[in-house]
Each structure stands twice: as structure tokens, then as C-alpha cells.
mmCIF file of C-alpha atoms in Angstrom:
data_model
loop_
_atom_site.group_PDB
_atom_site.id
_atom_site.type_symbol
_atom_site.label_atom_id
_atom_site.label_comp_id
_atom_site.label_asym_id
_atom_site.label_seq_id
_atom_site.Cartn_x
_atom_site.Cartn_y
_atom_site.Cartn_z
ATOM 1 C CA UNK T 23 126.149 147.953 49.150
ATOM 2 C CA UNK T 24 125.888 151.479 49.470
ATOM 3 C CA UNK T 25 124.390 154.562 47.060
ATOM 4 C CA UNK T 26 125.901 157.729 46.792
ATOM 5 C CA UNK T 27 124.818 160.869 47.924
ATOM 6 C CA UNK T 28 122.905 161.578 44.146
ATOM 7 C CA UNK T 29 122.004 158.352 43.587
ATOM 8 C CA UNK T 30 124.645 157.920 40.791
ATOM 9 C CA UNK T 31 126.930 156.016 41.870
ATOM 10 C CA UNK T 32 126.832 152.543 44.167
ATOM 11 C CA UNK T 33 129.345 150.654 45.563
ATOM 12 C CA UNK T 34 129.556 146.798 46.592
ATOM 13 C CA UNK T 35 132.107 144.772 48.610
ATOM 14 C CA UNK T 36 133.060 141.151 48.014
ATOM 15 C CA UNK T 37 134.757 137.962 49.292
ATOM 16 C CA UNK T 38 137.579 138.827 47.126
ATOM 17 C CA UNK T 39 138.552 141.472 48.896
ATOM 18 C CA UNK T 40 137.795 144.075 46.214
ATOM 19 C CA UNK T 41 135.219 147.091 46.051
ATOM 20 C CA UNK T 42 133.593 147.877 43.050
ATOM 21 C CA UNK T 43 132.288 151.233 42.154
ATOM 22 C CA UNK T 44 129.251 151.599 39.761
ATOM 23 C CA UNK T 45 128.434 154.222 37.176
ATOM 24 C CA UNK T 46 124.274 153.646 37.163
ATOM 25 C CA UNK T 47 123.828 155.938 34.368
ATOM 26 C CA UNK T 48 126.345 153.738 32.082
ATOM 27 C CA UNK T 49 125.485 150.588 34.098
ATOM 28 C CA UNK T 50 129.472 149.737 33.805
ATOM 29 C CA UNK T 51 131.927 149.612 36.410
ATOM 30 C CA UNK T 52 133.951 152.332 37.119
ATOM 31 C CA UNK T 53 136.966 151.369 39.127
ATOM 32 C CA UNK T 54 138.021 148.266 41.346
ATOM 33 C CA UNK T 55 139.754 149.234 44.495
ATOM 34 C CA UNK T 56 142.153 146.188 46.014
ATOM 35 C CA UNK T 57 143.676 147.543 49.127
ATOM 36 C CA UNK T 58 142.018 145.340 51.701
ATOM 37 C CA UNK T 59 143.515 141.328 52.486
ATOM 38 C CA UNK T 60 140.624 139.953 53.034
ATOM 39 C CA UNK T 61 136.533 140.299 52.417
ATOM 40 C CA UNK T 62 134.896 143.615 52.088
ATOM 41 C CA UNK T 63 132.111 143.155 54.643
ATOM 42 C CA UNK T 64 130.789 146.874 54.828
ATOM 43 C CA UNK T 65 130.745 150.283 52.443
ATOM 44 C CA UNK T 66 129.433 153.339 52.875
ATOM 45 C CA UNK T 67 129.292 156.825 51.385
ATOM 46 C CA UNK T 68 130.069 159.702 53.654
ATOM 47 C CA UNK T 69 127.383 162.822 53.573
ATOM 48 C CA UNK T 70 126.571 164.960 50.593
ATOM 49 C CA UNK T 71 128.068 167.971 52.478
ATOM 50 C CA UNK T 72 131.219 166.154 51.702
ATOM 51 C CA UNK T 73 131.060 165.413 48.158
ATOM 52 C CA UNK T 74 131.174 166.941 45.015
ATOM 53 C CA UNK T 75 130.515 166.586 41.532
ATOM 54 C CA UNK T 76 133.979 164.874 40.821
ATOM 55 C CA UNK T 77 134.897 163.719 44.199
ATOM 56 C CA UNK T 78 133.530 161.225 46.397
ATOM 57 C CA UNK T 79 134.665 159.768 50.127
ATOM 58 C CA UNK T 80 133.633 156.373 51.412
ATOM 59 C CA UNK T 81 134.456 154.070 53.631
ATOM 60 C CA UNK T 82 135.273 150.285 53.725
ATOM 61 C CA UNK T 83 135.307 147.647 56.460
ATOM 62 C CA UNK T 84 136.836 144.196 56.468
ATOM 63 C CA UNK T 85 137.866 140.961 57.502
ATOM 64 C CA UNK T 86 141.337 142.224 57.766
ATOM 65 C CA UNK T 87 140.290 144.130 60.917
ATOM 66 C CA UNK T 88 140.671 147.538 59.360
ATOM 67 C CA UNK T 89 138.882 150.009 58.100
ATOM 68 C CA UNK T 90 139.549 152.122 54.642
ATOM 69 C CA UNK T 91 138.977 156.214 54.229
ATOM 70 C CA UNK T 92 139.042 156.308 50.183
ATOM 71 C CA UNK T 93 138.420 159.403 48.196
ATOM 72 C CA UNK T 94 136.970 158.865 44.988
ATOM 73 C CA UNK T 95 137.916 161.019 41.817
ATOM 74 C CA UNK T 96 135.015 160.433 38.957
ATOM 75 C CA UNK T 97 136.206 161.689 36.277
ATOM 76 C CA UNK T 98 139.308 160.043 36.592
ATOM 77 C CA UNK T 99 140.360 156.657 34.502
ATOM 78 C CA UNK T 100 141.579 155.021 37.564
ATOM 79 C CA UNK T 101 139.463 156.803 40.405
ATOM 80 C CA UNK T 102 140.523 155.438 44.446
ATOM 81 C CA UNK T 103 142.999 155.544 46.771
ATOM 82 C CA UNK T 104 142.867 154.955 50.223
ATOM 83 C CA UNK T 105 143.738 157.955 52.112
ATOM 84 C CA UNK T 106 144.043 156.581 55.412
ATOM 85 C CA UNK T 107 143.489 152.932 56.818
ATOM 86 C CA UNK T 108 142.151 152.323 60.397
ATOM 87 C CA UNK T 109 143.528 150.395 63.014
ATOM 88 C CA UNK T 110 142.047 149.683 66.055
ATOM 89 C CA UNK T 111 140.328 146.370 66.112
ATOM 90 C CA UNK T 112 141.482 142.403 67.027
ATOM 91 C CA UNK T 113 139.169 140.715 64.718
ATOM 92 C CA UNK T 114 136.844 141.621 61.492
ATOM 93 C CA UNK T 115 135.184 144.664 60.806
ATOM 94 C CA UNK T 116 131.508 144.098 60.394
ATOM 95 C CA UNK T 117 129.838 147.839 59.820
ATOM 96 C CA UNK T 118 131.081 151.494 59.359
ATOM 97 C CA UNK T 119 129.338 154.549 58.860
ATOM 98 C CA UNK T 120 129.567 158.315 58.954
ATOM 99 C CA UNK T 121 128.207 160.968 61.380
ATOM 100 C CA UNK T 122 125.854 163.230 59.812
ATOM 101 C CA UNK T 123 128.191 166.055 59.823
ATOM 102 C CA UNK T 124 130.729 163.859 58.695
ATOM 103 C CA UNK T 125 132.991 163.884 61.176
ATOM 104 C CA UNK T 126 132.968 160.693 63.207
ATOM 105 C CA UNK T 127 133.072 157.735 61.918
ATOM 106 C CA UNK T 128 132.148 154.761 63.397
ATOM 107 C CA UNK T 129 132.930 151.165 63.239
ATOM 108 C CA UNK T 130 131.599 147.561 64.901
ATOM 109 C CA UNK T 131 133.485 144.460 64.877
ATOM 110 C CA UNK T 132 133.569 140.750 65.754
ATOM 111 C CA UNK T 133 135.826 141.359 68.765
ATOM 112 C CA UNK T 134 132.389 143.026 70.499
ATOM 113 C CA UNK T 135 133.914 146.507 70.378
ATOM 114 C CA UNK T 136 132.249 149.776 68.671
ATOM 115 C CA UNK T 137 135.066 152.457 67.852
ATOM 116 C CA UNK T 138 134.223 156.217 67.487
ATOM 117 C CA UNK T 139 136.924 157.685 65.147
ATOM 118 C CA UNK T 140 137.990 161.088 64.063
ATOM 119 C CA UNK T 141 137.506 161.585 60.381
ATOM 120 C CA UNK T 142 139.837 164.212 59.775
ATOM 121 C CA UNK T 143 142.809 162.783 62.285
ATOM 122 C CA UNK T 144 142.217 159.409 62.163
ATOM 123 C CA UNK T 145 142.180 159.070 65.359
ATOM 124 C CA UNK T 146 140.812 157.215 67.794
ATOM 125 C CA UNK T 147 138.447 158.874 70.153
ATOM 126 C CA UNK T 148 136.108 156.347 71.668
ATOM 127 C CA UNK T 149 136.139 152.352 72.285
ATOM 128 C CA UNK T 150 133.248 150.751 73.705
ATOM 129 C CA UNK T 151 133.193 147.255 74.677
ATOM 130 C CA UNK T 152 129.988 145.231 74.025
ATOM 131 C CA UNK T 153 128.996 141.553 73.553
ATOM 132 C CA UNK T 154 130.504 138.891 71.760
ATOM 133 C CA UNK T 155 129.788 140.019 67.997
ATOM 134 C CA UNK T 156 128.234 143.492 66.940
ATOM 135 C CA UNK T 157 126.791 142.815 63.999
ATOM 136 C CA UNK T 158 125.950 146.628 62.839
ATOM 137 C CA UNK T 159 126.419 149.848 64.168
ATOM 138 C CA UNK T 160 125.056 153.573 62.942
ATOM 139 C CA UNK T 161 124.729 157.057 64.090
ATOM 140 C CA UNK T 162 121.571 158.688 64.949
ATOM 141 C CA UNK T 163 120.995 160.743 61.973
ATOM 142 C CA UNK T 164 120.739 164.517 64.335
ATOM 143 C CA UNK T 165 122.925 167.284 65.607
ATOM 144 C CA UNK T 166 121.280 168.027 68.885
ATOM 145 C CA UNK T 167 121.934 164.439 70.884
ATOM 146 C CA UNK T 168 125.034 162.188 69.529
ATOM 147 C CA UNK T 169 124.117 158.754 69.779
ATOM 148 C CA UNK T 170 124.500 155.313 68.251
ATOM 149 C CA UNK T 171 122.891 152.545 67.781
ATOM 150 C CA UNK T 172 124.752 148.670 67.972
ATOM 151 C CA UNK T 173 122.916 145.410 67.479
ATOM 152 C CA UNK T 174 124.854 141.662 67.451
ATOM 153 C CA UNK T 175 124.384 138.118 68.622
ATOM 154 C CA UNK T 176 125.357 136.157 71.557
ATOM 155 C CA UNK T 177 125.119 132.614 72.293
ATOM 156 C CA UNK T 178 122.031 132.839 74.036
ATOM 157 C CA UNK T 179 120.522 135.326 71.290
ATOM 158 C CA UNK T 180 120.092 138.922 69.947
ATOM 159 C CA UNK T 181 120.783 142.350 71.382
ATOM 160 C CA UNK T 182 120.041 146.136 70.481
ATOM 161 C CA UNK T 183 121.649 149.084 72.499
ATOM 162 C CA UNK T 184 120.881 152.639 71.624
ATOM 163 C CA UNK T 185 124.330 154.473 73.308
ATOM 164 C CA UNK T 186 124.696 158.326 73.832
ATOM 165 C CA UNK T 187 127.184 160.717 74.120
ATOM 166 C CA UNK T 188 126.143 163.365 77.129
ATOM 167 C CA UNK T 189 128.191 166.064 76.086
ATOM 168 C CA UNK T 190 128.218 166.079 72.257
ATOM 169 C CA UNK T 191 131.703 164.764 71.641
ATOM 170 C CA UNK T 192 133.380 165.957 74.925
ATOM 171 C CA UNK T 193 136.479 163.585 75.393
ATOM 172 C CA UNK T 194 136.276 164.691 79.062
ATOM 173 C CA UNK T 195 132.378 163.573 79.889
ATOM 174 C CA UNK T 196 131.670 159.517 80.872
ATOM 175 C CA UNK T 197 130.963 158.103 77.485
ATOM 176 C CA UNK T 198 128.581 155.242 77.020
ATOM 177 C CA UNK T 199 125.328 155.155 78.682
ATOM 178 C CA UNK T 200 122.610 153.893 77.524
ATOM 179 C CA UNK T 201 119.560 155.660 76.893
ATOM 180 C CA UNK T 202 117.365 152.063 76.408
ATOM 181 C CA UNK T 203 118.010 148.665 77.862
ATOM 182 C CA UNK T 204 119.054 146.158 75.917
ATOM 183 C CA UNK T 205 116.498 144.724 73.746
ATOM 184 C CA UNK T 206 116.196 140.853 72.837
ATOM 185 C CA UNK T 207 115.345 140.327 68.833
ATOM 186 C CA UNK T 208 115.669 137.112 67.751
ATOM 187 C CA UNK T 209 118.693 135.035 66.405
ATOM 188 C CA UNK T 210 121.298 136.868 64.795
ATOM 189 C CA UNK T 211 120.231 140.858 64.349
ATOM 190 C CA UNK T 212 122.387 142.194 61.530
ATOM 191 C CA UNK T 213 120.846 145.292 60.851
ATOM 192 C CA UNK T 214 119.889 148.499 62.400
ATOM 193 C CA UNK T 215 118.882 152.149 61.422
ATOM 194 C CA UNK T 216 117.560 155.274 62.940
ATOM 195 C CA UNK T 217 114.777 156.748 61.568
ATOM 196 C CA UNK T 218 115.472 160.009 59.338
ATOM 197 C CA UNK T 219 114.394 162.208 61.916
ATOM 198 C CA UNK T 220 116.504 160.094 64.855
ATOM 199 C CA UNK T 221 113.333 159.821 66.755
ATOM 200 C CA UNK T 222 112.717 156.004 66.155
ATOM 201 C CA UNK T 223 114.817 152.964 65.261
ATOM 202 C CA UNK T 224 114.183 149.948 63.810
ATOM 203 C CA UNK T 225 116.028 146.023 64.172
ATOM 204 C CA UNK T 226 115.930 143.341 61.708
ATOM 205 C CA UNK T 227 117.049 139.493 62.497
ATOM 206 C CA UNK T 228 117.207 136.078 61.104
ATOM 207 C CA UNK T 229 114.094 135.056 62.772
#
């Protein structure tokens, strides 16, 4: 599940491989979207700096090992298409999210990789490889230190990793070191988030 920017809209992914966005003022559905093959595991809403008050972008993530760019047209009938599909990872796509400015995106998957993407190109700017499956993935929610922050599950248990990018988003700086150890939670972490400042972070597991 994920809100919109104003709080007006939400959208939800399912098992049957659809997303459905929400009008919360008419408490109706607005539009299905179909493009994905296989279960919608992840959706989220890009920045309010890139919306408007017809047009909406969000991402989508899925078992299909892709991930969806869709722009959203509300005061259309039919509103979604996907404007570009990403390809990058071997197995499902568990998490995606936006930059705060909006222009990376990022994305975790079951193949233990985290993927740093250009929204604009498409392309693919950063792959890091992690352990086993990373469950969840997000950026740190400031403009003065780029970082991100992965949690997934092992065998033998939990992780968290808070990763940085030295020189903003310099594709000519060593990329990937971490600015905390990795952290032991519990059995199967699934979620993590930056505060809204970016100065704390937070971890939540099955046990």
C-alpha cells in the first residue's frame, strides 16, 4: 500500500498481479492497472514535487522481476500506463522507492541485490550485492548525504545495513560503504524507514 502525496489517493498491489488505485474521497476504485505477470509485491508514490493535481507517478515491483514507472492521469476514465518497465534483476522484486528529489529510484530483490536506477533514463546506475533476500530497501529522506537503507533474512537470521554514497551520485567514486555494521534483528526483517529528518532509522521483524 502506498498514499499519495495529498492523501487522496492510495494504491494497493495483489497476488493477481493487478494494482488498484483508490479515490478516498469517493471510496471507489479508480482504475486497475494489469501490466505485471505475476504478484504486485511493492507500490509507491514518487514525491509531491513530481505530481500534480491531475497527474500522478508511481512505481510498482513484482514477482516478475521487474519494476513498473506508471504515470497516472486522474481525471481520466481509464488513468495508467506504464511508461517504462525495469529490468535488472534474476528473481522477484520485493521493495521500490523514490529519492527525495525524485530522481533515483531504488529497488531490492530476492536475488540479494539493491539496484540504484535513473528515473528519467531508466537506467541503471548502481548494483549492490547483499545477502540472500533483501526484504526492503529506502532512501534516506535528505539532500546533503545519499544513503540507503536495506534489511533481509538469511538462514541464520536478520540483517540491517545503512549504505552511502561518498560523492552524492558520482558514478566515478567507490560506491557502497557502509556507514554502520550490520545489525542482527530477529527472524525475517521486512521493513525499514529513515526517520523524516534522516537522522535515525528504525527495523521491524517477525519476532
Amino acid at each position: 500500500l502506498d498514499w499519495s502525496p495529498d492523501g487522496l489517493t492510495l494504491a494497493s498491489g495483489s497476488q493477481d498481479h493487478t494494482v488498484r488505485v483508490w479515490d478516498i474521497r469517493q471510496r471507489s476504485c479508480r482504475t486497475v492497472l494489469t501490466a505485471h505477470s505475476a504478484l504486485v509485491t511493492s507500490v509507491c508514490f514518487a514525491p509531491r514535487k513530481l505530481a500534480t493535481n491531475h497527474h500522478l507517478k508511481m512505481l510498482t515491483a513484482s514477482g516478475d522481476c521487474t519494476l513498473k514507472d506508471w504515470e497516472l492521469t486522474l481525471d481520466a476514465k481509464h488513468a495508467g500506463q506504464a511508461d517504462r518497465t525495469f529490468y535488472g534483476h534474476k528473481s522477484w522484486v520485493l521493495s521500490c522507492g523514490y529519492s527525495s528529489d525524485g530522481k533515483r529510484i531504488c529497488s531490492s530483490s530476492a536475488d540479494g541485490t539493491v539496484i540504484v536506477w535513473d528515473d528519467d533514463s531508466g537506467a541503471l546506475l548502481y548494483r549492490l550485492q547483499m545477502r540472500d533476500w533483501v526484504e526492503d530497501v529506502a532512501f534516506k529522506p535528505s539532500k546533503e548525504q545519499a544513503a540507503l537503507i536495506a534489511a533481509g533474512s538469511t538462514e541464520v537470521g536478520s540483517w540491517v545495513k545503512v549504505v552511502r554514497v561518498p560523492d552524492g551520485w558520482s558514478s566515478h567514486r567507490k560506491w557502497g560503504h557502509a556507514t554502520v555494521p550490520l545489525i542482527s534483528v530477529g527472524d525475517m526483517c521486512r521493513v525499514t524507514r529513515f526517520s523524516g529528518a534522516g537522522r535515525s532509522a528504525a527495523a521491524a521483524s517477525l519476532t
